[in-house]
PDB file of C-alpha atoms in Angstrom:
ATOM      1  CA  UNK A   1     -26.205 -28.195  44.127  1.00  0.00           C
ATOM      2  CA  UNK A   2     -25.810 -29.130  48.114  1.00  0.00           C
ATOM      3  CA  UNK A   3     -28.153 -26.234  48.998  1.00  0.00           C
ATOM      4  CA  UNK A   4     -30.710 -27.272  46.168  1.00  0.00           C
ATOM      5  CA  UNK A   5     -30.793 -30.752  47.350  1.00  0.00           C
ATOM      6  CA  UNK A   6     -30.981 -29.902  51.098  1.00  0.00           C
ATOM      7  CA  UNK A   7     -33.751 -27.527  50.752  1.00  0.00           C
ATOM      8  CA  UNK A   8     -35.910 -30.432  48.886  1.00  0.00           C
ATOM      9  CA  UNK A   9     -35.170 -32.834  51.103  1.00  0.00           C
ATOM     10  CA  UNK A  10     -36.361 -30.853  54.254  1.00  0.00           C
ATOM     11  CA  UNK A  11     -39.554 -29.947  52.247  1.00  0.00           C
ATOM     12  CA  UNK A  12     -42.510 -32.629  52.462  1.00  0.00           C
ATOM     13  CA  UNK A  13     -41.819 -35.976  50.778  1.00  0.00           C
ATOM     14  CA  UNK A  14     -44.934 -35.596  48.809  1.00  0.00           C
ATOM     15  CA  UNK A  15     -43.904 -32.498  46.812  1.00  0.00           C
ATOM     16  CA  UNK A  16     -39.786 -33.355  46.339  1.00  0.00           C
ATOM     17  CA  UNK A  17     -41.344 -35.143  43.070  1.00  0.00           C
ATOM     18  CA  UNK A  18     -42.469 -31.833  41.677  1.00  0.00           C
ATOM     19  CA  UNK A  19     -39.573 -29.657  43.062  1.00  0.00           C
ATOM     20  CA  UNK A  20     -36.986 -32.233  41.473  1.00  0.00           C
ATOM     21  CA  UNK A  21     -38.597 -31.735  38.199  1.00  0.00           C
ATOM     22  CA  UNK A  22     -38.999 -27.922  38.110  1.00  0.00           C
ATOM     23  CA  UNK A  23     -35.292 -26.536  39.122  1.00  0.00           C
ATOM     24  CA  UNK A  24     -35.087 -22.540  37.920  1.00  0.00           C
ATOM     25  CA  UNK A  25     -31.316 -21.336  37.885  1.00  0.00           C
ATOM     26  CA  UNK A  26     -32.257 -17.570  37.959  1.00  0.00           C
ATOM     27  CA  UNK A  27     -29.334 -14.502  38.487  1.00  0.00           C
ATOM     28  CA  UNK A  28     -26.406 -13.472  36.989  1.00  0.00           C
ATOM     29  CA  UNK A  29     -24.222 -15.788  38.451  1.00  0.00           C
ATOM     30  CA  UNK A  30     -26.108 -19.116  36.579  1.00  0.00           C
ATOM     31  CA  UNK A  31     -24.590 -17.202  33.177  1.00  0.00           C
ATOM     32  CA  UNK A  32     -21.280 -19.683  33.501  1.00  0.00           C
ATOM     33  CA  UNK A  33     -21.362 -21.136  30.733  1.00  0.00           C
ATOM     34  CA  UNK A  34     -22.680 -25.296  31.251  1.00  0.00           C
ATOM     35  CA  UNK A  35     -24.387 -24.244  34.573  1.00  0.00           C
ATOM     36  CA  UNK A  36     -27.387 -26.022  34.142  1.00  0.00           C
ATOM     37  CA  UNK A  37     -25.864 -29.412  32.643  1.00  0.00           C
ATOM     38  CA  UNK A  38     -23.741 -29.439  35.583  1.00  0.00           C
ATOM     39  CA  UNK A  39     -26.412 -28.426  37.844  1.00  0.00           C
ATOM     40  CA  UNK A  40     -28.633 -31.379  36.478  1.00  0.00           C
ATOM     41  CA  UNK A  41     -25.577 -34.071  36.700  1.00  0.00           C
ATOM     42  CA  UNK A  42     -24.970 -33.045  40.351  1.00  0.00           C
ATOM     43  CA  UNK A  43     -28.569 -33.346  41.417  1.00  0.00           C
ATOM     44  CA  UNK A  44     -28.855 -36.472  39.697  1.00  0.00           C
ATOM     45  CA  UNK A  45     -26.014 -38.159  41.556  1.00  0.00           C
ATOM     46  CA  UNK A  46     -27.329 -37.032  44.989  1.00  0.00           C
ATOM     47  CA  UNK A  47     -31.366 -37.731  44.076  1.00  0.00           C
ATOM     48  CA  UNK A  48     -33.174 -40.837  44.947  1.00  0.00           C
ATOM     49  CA  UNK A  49     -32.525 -42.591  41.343  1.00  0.00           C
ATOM     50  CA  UNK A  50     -36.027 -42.418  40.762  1.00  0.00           C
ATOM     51  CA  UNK A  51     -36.199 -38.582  40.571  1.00  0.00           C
ATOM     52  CA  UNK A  52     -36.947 -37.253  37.054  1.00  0.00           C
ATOM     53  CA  UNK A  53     -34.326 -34.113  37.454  1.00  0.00           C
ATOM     54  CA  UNK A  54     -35.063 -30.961  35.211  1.00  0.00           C
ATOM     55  CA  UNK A  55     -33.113 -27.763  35.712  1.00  0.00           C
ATOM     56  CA  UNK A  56     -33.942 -24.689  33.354  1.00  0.00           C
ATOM     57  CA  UNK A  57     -31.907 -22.106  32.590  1.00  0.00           C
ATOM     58  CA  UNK A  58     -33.606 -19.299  31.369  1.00  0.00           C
ATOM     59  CA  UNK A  59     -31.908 -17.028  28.474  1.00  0.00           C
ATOM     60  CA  UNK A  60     -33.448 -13.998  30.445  1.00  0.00           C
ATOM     61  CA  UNK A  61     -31.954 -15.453  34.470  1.00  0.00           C
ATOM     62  CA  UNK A  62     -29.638 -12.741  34.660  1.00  0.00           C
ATOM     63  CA  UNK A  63     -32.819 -10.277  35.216  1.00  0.00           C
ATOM     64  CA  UNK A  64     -35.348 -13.086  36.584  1.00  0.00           C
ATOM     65  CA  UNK A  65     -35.354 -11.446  40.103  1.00  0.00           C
ATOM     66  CA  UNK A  66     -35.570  -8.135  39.000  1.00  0.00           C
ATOM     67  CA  UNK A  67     -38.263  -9.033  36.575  1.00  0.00           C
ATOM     68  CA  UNK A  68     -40.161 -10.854  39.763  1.00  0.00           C
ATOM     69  CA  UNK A  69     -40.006  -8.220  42.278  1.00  0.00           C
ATOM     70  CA  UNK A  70     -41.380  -6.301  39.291  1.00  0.00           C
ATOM     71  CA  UNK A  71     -44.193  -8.553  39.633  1.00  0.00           C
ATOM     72  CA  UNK A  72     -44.384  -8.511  42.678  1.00  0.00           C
ATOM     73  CA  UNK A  73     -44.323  -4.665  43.364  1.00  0.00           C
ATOM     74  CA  UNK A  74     -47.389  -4.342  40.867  1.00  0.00           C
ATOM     75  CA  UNK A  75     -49.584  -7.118  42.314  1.00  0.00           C
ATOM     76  CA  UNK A  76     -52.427  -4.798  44.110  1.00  0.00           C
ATOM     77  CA  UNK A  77     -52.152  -7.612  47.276  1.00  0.00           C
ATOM     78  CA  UNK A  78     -48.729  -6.684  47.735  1.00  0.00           C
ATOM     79  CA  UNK A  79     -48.610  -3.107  47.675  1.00  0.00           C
ATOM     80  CA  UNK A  80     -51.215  -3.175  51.445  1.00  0.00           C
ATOM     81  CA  UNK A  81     -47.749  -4.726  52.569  1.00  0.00           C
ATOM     82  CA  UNK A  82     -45.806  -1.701  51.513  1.00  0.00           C
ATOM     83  CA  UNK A  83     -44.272   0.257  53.881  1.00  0.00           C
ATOM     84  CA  UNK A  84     -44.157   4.526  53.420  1.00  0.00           C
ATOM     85  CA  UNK A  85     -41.625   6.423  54.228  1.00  0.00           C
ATOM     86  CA  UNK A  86     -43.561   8.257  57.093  1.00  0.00           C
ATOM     87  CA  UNK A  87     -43.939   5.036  58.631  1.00  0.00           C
TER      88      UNK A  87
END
């Protein structure tokens, strides 16, 4: 929850509204079970009070970053960024 909060806080002051409200717990170690309530209660305590905080904890987390660099790996863009092996 320190690293969550830090990383908004060093971002600009005009988008910490929209980052506060859009927390993604993603990766198998956000299954514990209550994660994301205690996530939310943590955030809230350390937030300006007027922060709306919203955490969401995916059913599907445990694969979110595989299913991104998916994604990512078909997006034509990326793949001029792709590195062969002869390189």
């Amino acid at each position: 929850h320190e690293t969550t909060f830090n990383s908004i806080m060093k971002c600009d002051v005009d988008i910490r509204k929209d980052l506060y409200g859009n927390i993604v717990l993603s990766g198998g170690s956000t299954m514990f079970p209550g994660i994301a309530d205690r996530m939310s209660k943590e955030i809230t305590a350390l937030a300006p009070s007027s922060m709306k905080i919203k955490v969401v904890a995916p059913p599907e987390r445990k694969y979110s970053v595989w299913i991104g660099g998916s994604i990512l790996a078909s997006l034509s863009t990326f793949q001029q960024m792709w590195i062969a092996k002869a390189e």
